[in-house]
Short mmCIF file of C-alpha atoms in Angstrom, two decimals:
data_model
loop_
_atom_site.label_atom_id
_atom_site.label_comp_id
_atom_site.label_asym_id
_atom_site.label_seq_id
_atom_site.Cartn_x
_atom_site.Cartn_y
_atom_site.Cartn_z
CA MET A 16 104.97 -29.10 150.97
CA LYS A 17 105.93 -30.85 147.76
CA TYR A 18 109.18 -32.77 147.40
CA ARG A 19 111.67 -33.50 144.64
CA THR A 20 114.82 -35.52 144.13
CA LEU A 21 118.35 -34.20 143.67
CA GLY A 22 120.74 -36.53 141.86
CA LYS A 23 119.95 -40.22 142.33
CA ASN A 24 118.05 -40.27 145.59
CA LEU A 25 118.33 -37.13 147.73
CA LYS A 26 114.67 -36.32 148.48
CA VAL A 27 114.19 -32.73 149.59
CA SER A 28 111.37 -30.25 150.08
CA ALA A 29 110.66 -28.19 146.95
CA VAL A 30 111.68 -25.12 148.98
CA GLY A 31 114.59 -25.43 151.39
CA LEU A 32 115.73 -23.10 154.16
CA GLY A 33 118.98 -21.21 153.82
CA CYS A 34 120.18 -20.72 157.40
CA MET A 35 123.13 -18.37 156.83
CA GLY A 36 121.17 -15.23 157.67
CA PHE A 37 120.56 -16.35 161.24
CA SER A 38 124.23 -15.76 162.00
CA HIS A 39 125.93 -13.98 159.13
CA ALA A 40 125.64 -11.21 156.51
CA TYR A 41 122.14 -9.93 157.28
CA GLY A 42 122.73 -7.84 160.38
CA ALA A 43 123.74 -8.85 163.88
CA PRO A 44 123.15 -12.53 164.66
CA ALA A 45 119.56 -13.31 165.56
CA ASP A 46 118.50 -14.60 168.96
CA LYS A 47 119.54 -18.24 168.98
CA LYS A 48 116.55 -19.48 170.98
CA GLU A 49 114.13 -17.77 168.58
CA MET A 50 115.88 -19.23 165.52
CA ILE A 51 115.88 -22.74 167.01
CA GLU A 52 112.12 -22.35 167.49
CA LEU A 53 111.79 -21.05 163.91
CA ILE A 54 113.60 -24.10 162.52
CA ALA A 55 111.26 -26.37 164.49
CA GLN A 56 108.34 -24.50 162.95
CA ALA A 57 109.90 -24.99 159.51
CA VAL A 58 109.97 -28.74 160.05
CA ASP A 59 106.31 -28.62 161.13
CA ILE A 60 105.40 -26.73 157.94
CA GLY A 61 107.09 -29.39 155.81
CA TYR A 62 110.60 -28.12 155.17
CA ASN A 63 113.09 -30.96 155.32
CA PHE A 64 116.11 -29.36 153.60
CA PHE A 65 118.39 -27.08 155.63
CA ASP A 66 121.54 -25.40 154.35
CA THR A 67 124.44 -24.14 156.44
CA ALA A 68 128.26 -23.94 156.27
CA GLU A 69 131.23 -24.13 158.60
CA ALA A 70 132.11 -20.55 157.60
CA TYR A 71 128.76 -18.94 158.51
CA GLY A 72 129.42 -17.15 161.74
CA THR A 73 131.04 -14.14 163.35
CA PRO A 74 134.66 -13.26 164.18
CA ASP A 75 133.89 -14.24 167.78
CA ASN A 76 132.23 -17.52 166.82
CA PRO A 77 133.14 -18.54 163.25
CA HIS A 78 130.99 -21.69 163.39
CA ASP A 79 127.90 -20.16 165.00
CA ASN A 80 125.49 -21.25 162.27
CA GLU A 81 126.38 -24.93 162.29
CA GLU A 82 126.05 -25.01 166.07
CA LEU A 83 122.62 -23.39 165.89
CA VAL A 84 121.38 -25.67 163.11
CA GLY A 85 122.73 -28.76 164.84
CA GLU A 86 120.96 -27.90 168.09
CA ALA A 87 117.71 -27.06 166.31
CA LEU A 88 117.56 -30.17 164.13
CA LYS A 89 118.74 -32.72 166.69
CA PRO A 90 115.15 -33.69 167.65
CA PHE A 91 114.22 -34.15 163.96
CA ARG A 92 117.40 -35.71 162.59
CA ASP A 93 115.71 -38.72 161.00
CA LYS A 94 113.25 -36.44 159.16
CA VAL A 95 115.58 -33.85 157.66
CA VAL A 96 118.30 -33.37 155.06
CA ILE A 97 121.25 -31.31 156.27
CA GLY A 98 123.73 -29.70 153.91
CA THR A 99 126.88 -27.95 155.02
CA LYS A 100 129.98 -26.68 153.26
CA PHE A 101 133.75 -26.85 153.44
CA GLY A 102 136.62 -25.18 151.64
CA ILE A 103 136.72 -21.49 152.56
CA TYR A 104 137.51 -19.13 155.39
CA PHE A 105 137.14 -15.37 155.60
CA ASP A 106 140.09 -13.02 155.28
CA GLU A 107 139.65 -11.25 158.60
CA THR A 108 142.52 -8.86 157.78
CA SER A 109 140.35 -7.15 155.17
CA PRO A 110 138.68 -3.85 156.20
CA GLU A 111 135.72 -4.56 153.90
CA LEU A 112 132.30 -5.42 155.33
CA ASN A 113 131.93 -8.25 152.83
CA LYS A 114 135.34 -9.76 153.43
CA PRO A 115 137.00 -11.85 150.70
CA VAL A 116 137.11 -15.59 151.24
CA VAL A 117 140.20 -17.74 150.92
CA SER A 118 139.67 -21.13 149.32
CA ASP A 119 141.35 -24.19 150.84
CA ALA A 120 140.36 -27.68 149.70
CA ARG A 121 143.45 -29.63 150.62
CA PRO A 122 142.45 -33.20 151.53
CA GLU A 123 143.76 -32.90 155.08
CA VAL A 124 141.75 -29.69 155.54
CA ILE A 125 138.57 -31.35 154.22
CA LYS A 126 138.97 -34.31 156.57
CA LYS A 127 139.44 -32.00 159.53
CA SER A 128 136.48 -29.88 158.42
CA VAL A 129 134.06 -32.79 158.15
CA GLU A 130 134.88 -33.95 161.67
CA GLY A 131 134.25 -30.46 163.02
CA SER A 132 130.97 -30.14 161.14
CA LEU A 133 129.73 -33.55 162.31
CA LYS A 134 130.41 -32.56 165.90
CA ARG A 135 128.76 -29.14 165.65
CA LEU A 136 125.75 -30.53 163.77
CA GLN A 137 125.41 -33.29 166.41
CA THR A 138 125.06 -35.99 163.78
CA ASP A 139 126.94 -39.02 162.51
CA HIS A 140 126.50 -38.09 158.84
CA ILE A 141 125.99 -35.10 156.56
CA ASP A 142 123.38 -35.58 153.84
CA ILE A 143 125.05 -33.35 151.26
CA TYR A 144 128.53 -31.89 151.71
CA TRP A 145 129.23 -28.90 149.48
CA GLN A 146 132.57 -27.60 148.27
CA HIS A 147 131.92 -23.93 149.01
CA ARG A 148 134.23 -22.54 146.31
CA GLN A 149 136.85 -23.98 144.00
CA ASP A 150 140.48 -24.02 145.13
CA LYS A 151 142.75 -23.25 142.19
CA ASN A 152 145.52 -25.17 143.90
CA VAL A 153 143.56 -28.41 144.32
CA PRO A 154 142.04 -30.07 141.23
CA VAL A 155 138.36 -30.94 141.56
CA GLU A 156 139.26 -34.57 140.78
CA GLU A 157 141.26 -34.71 144.01
CA VAL A 158 138.36 -33.21 145.96
CA ALA A 159 135.94 -35.69 144.36
CA GLY A 160 138.23 -38.52 145.43
CA VAL A 161 138.06 -37.34 149.03
CA MET A 162 134.27 -37.13 148.75
CA GLN A 163 134.14 -40.75 147.62
CA GLN A 164 136.23 -41.74 150.65
CA LEU A 165 133.85 -39.88 152.97
CA ILE A 166 130.85 -41.55 151.33
CA ASP A 167 132.50 -44.97 151.73
CA GLU A 168 133.10 -44.16 155.41
CA GLY A 169 129.46 -43.14 155.88
CA LYS A 170 130.36 -39.63 157.02
CA ILE A 171 128.52 -38.05 154.11
CA LEU A 172 125.73 -39.44 151.92
CA SER A 173 126.32 -37.22 148.89
CA TRP A 174 128.20 -34.12 147.87
CA GLY A 175 127.85 -31.02 145.77
CA LEU A 176 129.69 -28.11 144.17
CA SER A 177 128.93 -24.41 144.64
CA GLU A 178 129.35 -21.60 142.10
CA VAL A 179 130.74 -23.79 139.33
CA GLU A 180 130.66 -24.01 135.55
CA GLU A 181 130.28 -26.92 133.14
CA GLU A 182 133.93 -27.99 133.00
CA ILE A 183 134.22 -28.47 136.77
CA ILE A 184 130.93 -30.38 136.93
CA ARG A 185 131.98 -32.78 134.16
CA ARG A 186 135.39 -33.38 135.68
CA ALA A 187 133.88 -34.10 139.10
CA CYS A 188 131.31 -36.50 137.62
CA LYS A 189 134.08 -38.72 136.24
CA ILE A 190 135.37 -39.42 139.76
CA CYS A 191 132.39 -39.14 142.13
CA PRO A 192 129.18 -37.67 140.67
CA PRO A 193 127.76 -34.81 142.76
CA ALA A 194 124.07 -34.88 143.62
CA ALA A 195 123.68 -31.18 142.90
CA ILE A 196 125.31 -27.85 142.33
CA GLN A 197 124.49 -24.82 144.45
CA ASN A 198 124.76 -21.64 142.39
CA ARG A 199 123.34 -18.13 142.60
CA TYR A 200 120.07 -17.92 140.68
CA SER A 201 117.17 -15.49 140.60
CA MET A 202 115.08 -13.42 138.21
CA MET A 203 117.88 -10.85 138.41
CA PHE A 204 120.74 -13.33 137.98
CA ARG A 205 120.09 -15.94 135.26
CA TYR A 206 123.65 -16.57 134.13
CA TYR A 207 123.65 -20.26 135.05
CA GLU A 208 120.58 -21.18 133.00
CA LYS A 209 123.09 -22.23 130.35
CA LEU A 210 123.92 -25.20 132.58
CA PHE A 211 120.44 -26.74 132.44
CA PRO A 212 121.21 -29.13 129.54
CA VAL A 213 124.41 -30.27 131.29
CA LEU A 214 122.61 -30.91 134.57
CA GLU A 215 119.91 -32.89 132.77
CA GLU A 216 122.48 -34.96 130.91
CA LEU A 217 124.41 -35.79 134.09
CA ASN A 218 121.41 -36.04 136.46
CA VAL A 219 122.71 -33.29 138.72
CA GLY A 220 120.29 -31.11 140.68
CA PHE A 221 120.39 -27.32 141.05
CA VAL A 222 120.03 -25.72 144.48
CA ALA A 223 119.44 -22.00 143.98
CA PHE A 224 120.82 -19.64 146.60
CA SER A 225 119.81 -15.98 146.77
CA PRO A 226 116.64 -16.88 144.81
CA MET A 227 115.04 -13.55 145.69
CA ALA A 228 118.10 -11.41 144.93
CA ASN A 229 118.88 -11.07 148.64
CA GLY A 230 115.27 -10.19 149.38
CA LEU A 231 114.69 -7.49 146.79
CA LEU A 232 112.16 -9.58 144.84
CA SER A 233 109.94 -9.85 147.91
CA GLY A 234 109.04 -6.21 147.36
CA ALA A 235 109.59 -5.52 151.06
CA TYR A 236 112.22 -2.80 150.58
CA ASP A 237 112.19 0.76 149.30
CA LYS A 238 114.51 3.77 149.24
CA ASN A 239 113.83 4.36 152.93
CA SER A 240 114.99 0.90 153.99
CA LYS A 241 118.01 0.97 156.29
CA PHE A 242 120.70 -1.69 156.66
CA ASP A 243 123.39 -1.73 159.33
CA ALA A 244 126.66 -0.67 157.71
CA GLY A 245 128.73 -2.83 160.03
CA THR A 246 126.96 -6.18 159.77
CA ASP A 247 124.53 -6.21 156.85
CA TYR A 248 125.84 -6.95 153.35
CA ARG A 249 122.72 -5.36 151.82
CA SER A 250 124.16 -1.98 152.82
CA VAL A 251 126.72 -2.40 150.01
CA MET A 252 124.69 -4.43 147.49
CA PRO A 253 124.01 -2.56 144.23
CA GLN A 254 120.34 -3.57 143.95
CA PHE A 255 119.47 -1.76 147.20
CA LYS A 256 120.85 1.64 146.25
CA ALA A 257 118.15 4.31 145.92
CA GLU A 258 118.72 4.75 142.19
CA ALA A 259 118.64 0.99 141.66
CA LEU A 260 115.30 0.66 143.40
CA GLU A 261 113.86 3.13 140.91
CA LYS A 262 115.44 1.25 138.04
CA ASN A 263 113.87 -2.00 139.31
CA ARG A 264 110.36 -0.58 139.49
CA ALA A 265 109.31 -2.30 136.24
CA LEU A 266 110.59 -5.64 137.54
CA LEU A 267 108.63 -5.30 140.77
CA ASP A 268 105.55 -4.22 138.81
CA LEU A 269 105.86 -7.37 136.69
CA LEU A 270 106.00 -9.48 139.84
CA GLU A 271 103.05 -7.60 141.32
CA GLU A 272 100.89 -8.12 138.23
CA THR A 273 101.76 -11.81 138.00
CA ALA A 274 101.15 -12.30 141.73
CA ARG A 275 97.74 -10.67 141.46
CA ASN A 276 96.78 -12.93 138.55
CA LYS A 277 97.87 -16.06 140.44
CA ASN A 278 96.51 -15.05 143.85
CA ALA A 279 100.03 -15.16 145.25
CA THR A 280 102.72 -12.81 146.56
CA LYS A 281 105.72 -11.37 144.72
CA ALA A 282 108.07 -13.60 146.68
CA GLN A 283 106.02 -16.67 145.81
CA ILE A 284 106.11 -15.83 142.11
CA ALA A 285 109.89 -15.33 142.22
CA LEU A 286 110.27 -18.81 143.72
CA ALA A 287 107.53 -20.57 141.72
CA TRP A 288 109.08 -19.27 138.50
CA MET A 289 112.17 -21.43 139.08
CA ILE A 290 110.43 -24.34 140.81
CA ASP A 291 108.06 -24.76 137.86
CA LYS A 292 110.81 -24.24 135.30
CA LYS A 293 112.71 -27.47 136.09
CA ASP A 294 111.85 -30.32 138.45
CA TYR A 295 115.43 -30.47 139.75
CA ILE A 296 115.65 -26.83 140.89
CA VAL A 297 115.29 -26.21 144.64
CA PRO A 298 115.48 -22.64 145.96
CA ILE A 299 116.77 -22.08 149.50
CA PRO A 300 115.59 -18.62 150.57
CA GLY A 301 116.48 -17.47 154.06
CA THR A 302 114.35 -15.64 156.59
CA ARG A 303 114.12 -14.89 160.30
CA LYS A 304 110.32 -14.51 160.25
CA LEU A 305 107.63 -17.18 160.56
CA SER A 306 105.34 -15.28 158.19
CA ARG A 307 108.00 -15.34 155.47
CA LEU A 308 108.74 -18.99 156.19
CA LYS A 309 105.10 -19.86 155.51
CA GLU A 310 104.95 -17.56 152.49
CA ASN A 311 108.03 -19.13 150.91
CA ALA A 312 106.72 -22.65 151.52
CA GLY A 313 103.50 -21.65 149.76
CA ALA A 314 105.45 -20.98 146.57
CA ALA A 315 105.54 -24.74 145.96
CA ASP A 316 101.74 -24.64 145.58
CA VAL A 317 101.73 -21.82 143.01
CA ASN A 318 101.44 -23.50 139.64
CA LEU A 319 102.90 -21.68 136.66
CA SER A 320 102.43 -23.36 133.31
CA ALA A 321 105.28 -23.77 130.85
CA ALA A 322 103.71 -20.97 128.80
CA GLU A 323 103.55 -18.69 131.83
CA VAL A 324 107.18 -19.38 132.72
CA LYS A 325 108.17 -18.69 129.12
CA ALA A 326 106.22 -15.43 129.14
CA LEU A 327 107.97 -14.37 132.35
CA ASP A 328 111.35 -15.22 130.82
CA TYR A 329 110.52 -13.06 127.80
CA ALA A 330 109.39 -10.21 130.04
CA LEU A 331 112.56 -10.48 132.13
CA ASP A 332 114.66 -10.39 128.96
CA ASN A 333 113.01 -7.09 128.08
CA THR A 334 112.74 -5.45 131.50
CA GLU A 335 115.27 -2.91 132.69
CA MET A 336 116.86 -3.80 136.00
CA SER A 337 119.84 -2.73 138.05
CA GLU A 338 123.03 -4.56 138.73
CA VAL A 339 122.67 -7.23 141.39
CA PHE A 340 125.11 -8.51 143.98
CA GLY A 341 127.26 -11.15 142.32
CA GLY A 342 129.04 -12.69 145.28
CA THR A 343 131.99 -12.40 147.59
CA LYS A 344 135.54 -12.18 146.21
CA VAL A 345 137.48 -15.46 146.30
CA LYS A 346 141.24 -15.43 146.92
CA SER A 347 143.76 -18.21 146.57
CA ARG A 348 145.98 -19.22 149.46
#
């Protein structure tokens, strides 16, 4: 596994592991013992960057994911970078499968959240603490001030912002510079590429979540794929509709051709495309399978030249594709 640095000094594996899917959004929660073993295998492969959140869980156990990740990484704590998130909770009154989230970044809520996360993660510090979504009622400057306090207290080593634009990043940097942002980014969702010059100017990294468009870019799904309507967000994502899969055929063919030329897989090309684009981009795909874990790690060894990345960008600009899931609705308190 190769490594890179986010912000000033946060050294992470070039591919991280998004842990949300163990507990939330991708079907019923996985077997905890199996996932703890999978995380240990990830460490053995070379992953050192693990992403979770206090909100990743179930109605019965809202903090399931942090508890799982904490238990799994306890034996490896001095070797790994743990990121978790604060600032949202799900609106459980909503009848929707993908329930809206309510943002809450009041300082007293953050301070309570960090204590809960430290306990569940079985650690005395969090390596990067993400504000999950912006709270319209709490200026980012106030949140950044709390982050500086937590850094001074040693409870967190760095912090980050998720799903943010340039203005928020610049305002935060004036108070307590974040090490990275964590935004949605994939071959199907390139909206935040406009932030690259800003991130380079401010020395802020980019952690890319949903780097394979919720798995579509792996090529593992077709019109016969079934997703549980009660627990799996993919059952309502636009890119998995039968007509969308047909519309995305050219995109998957492009990935297939590129993968064949580079002796790689479609998933590896989707990840290598962003890894080789900028040295501060770190994708965090999720999986419950060891084979996929190894495959994703191998993306760091697929070398795409600047010319090849540029050619893929041009092809993507001119390839028809469907709509893609753009995220959960955010509500104010």
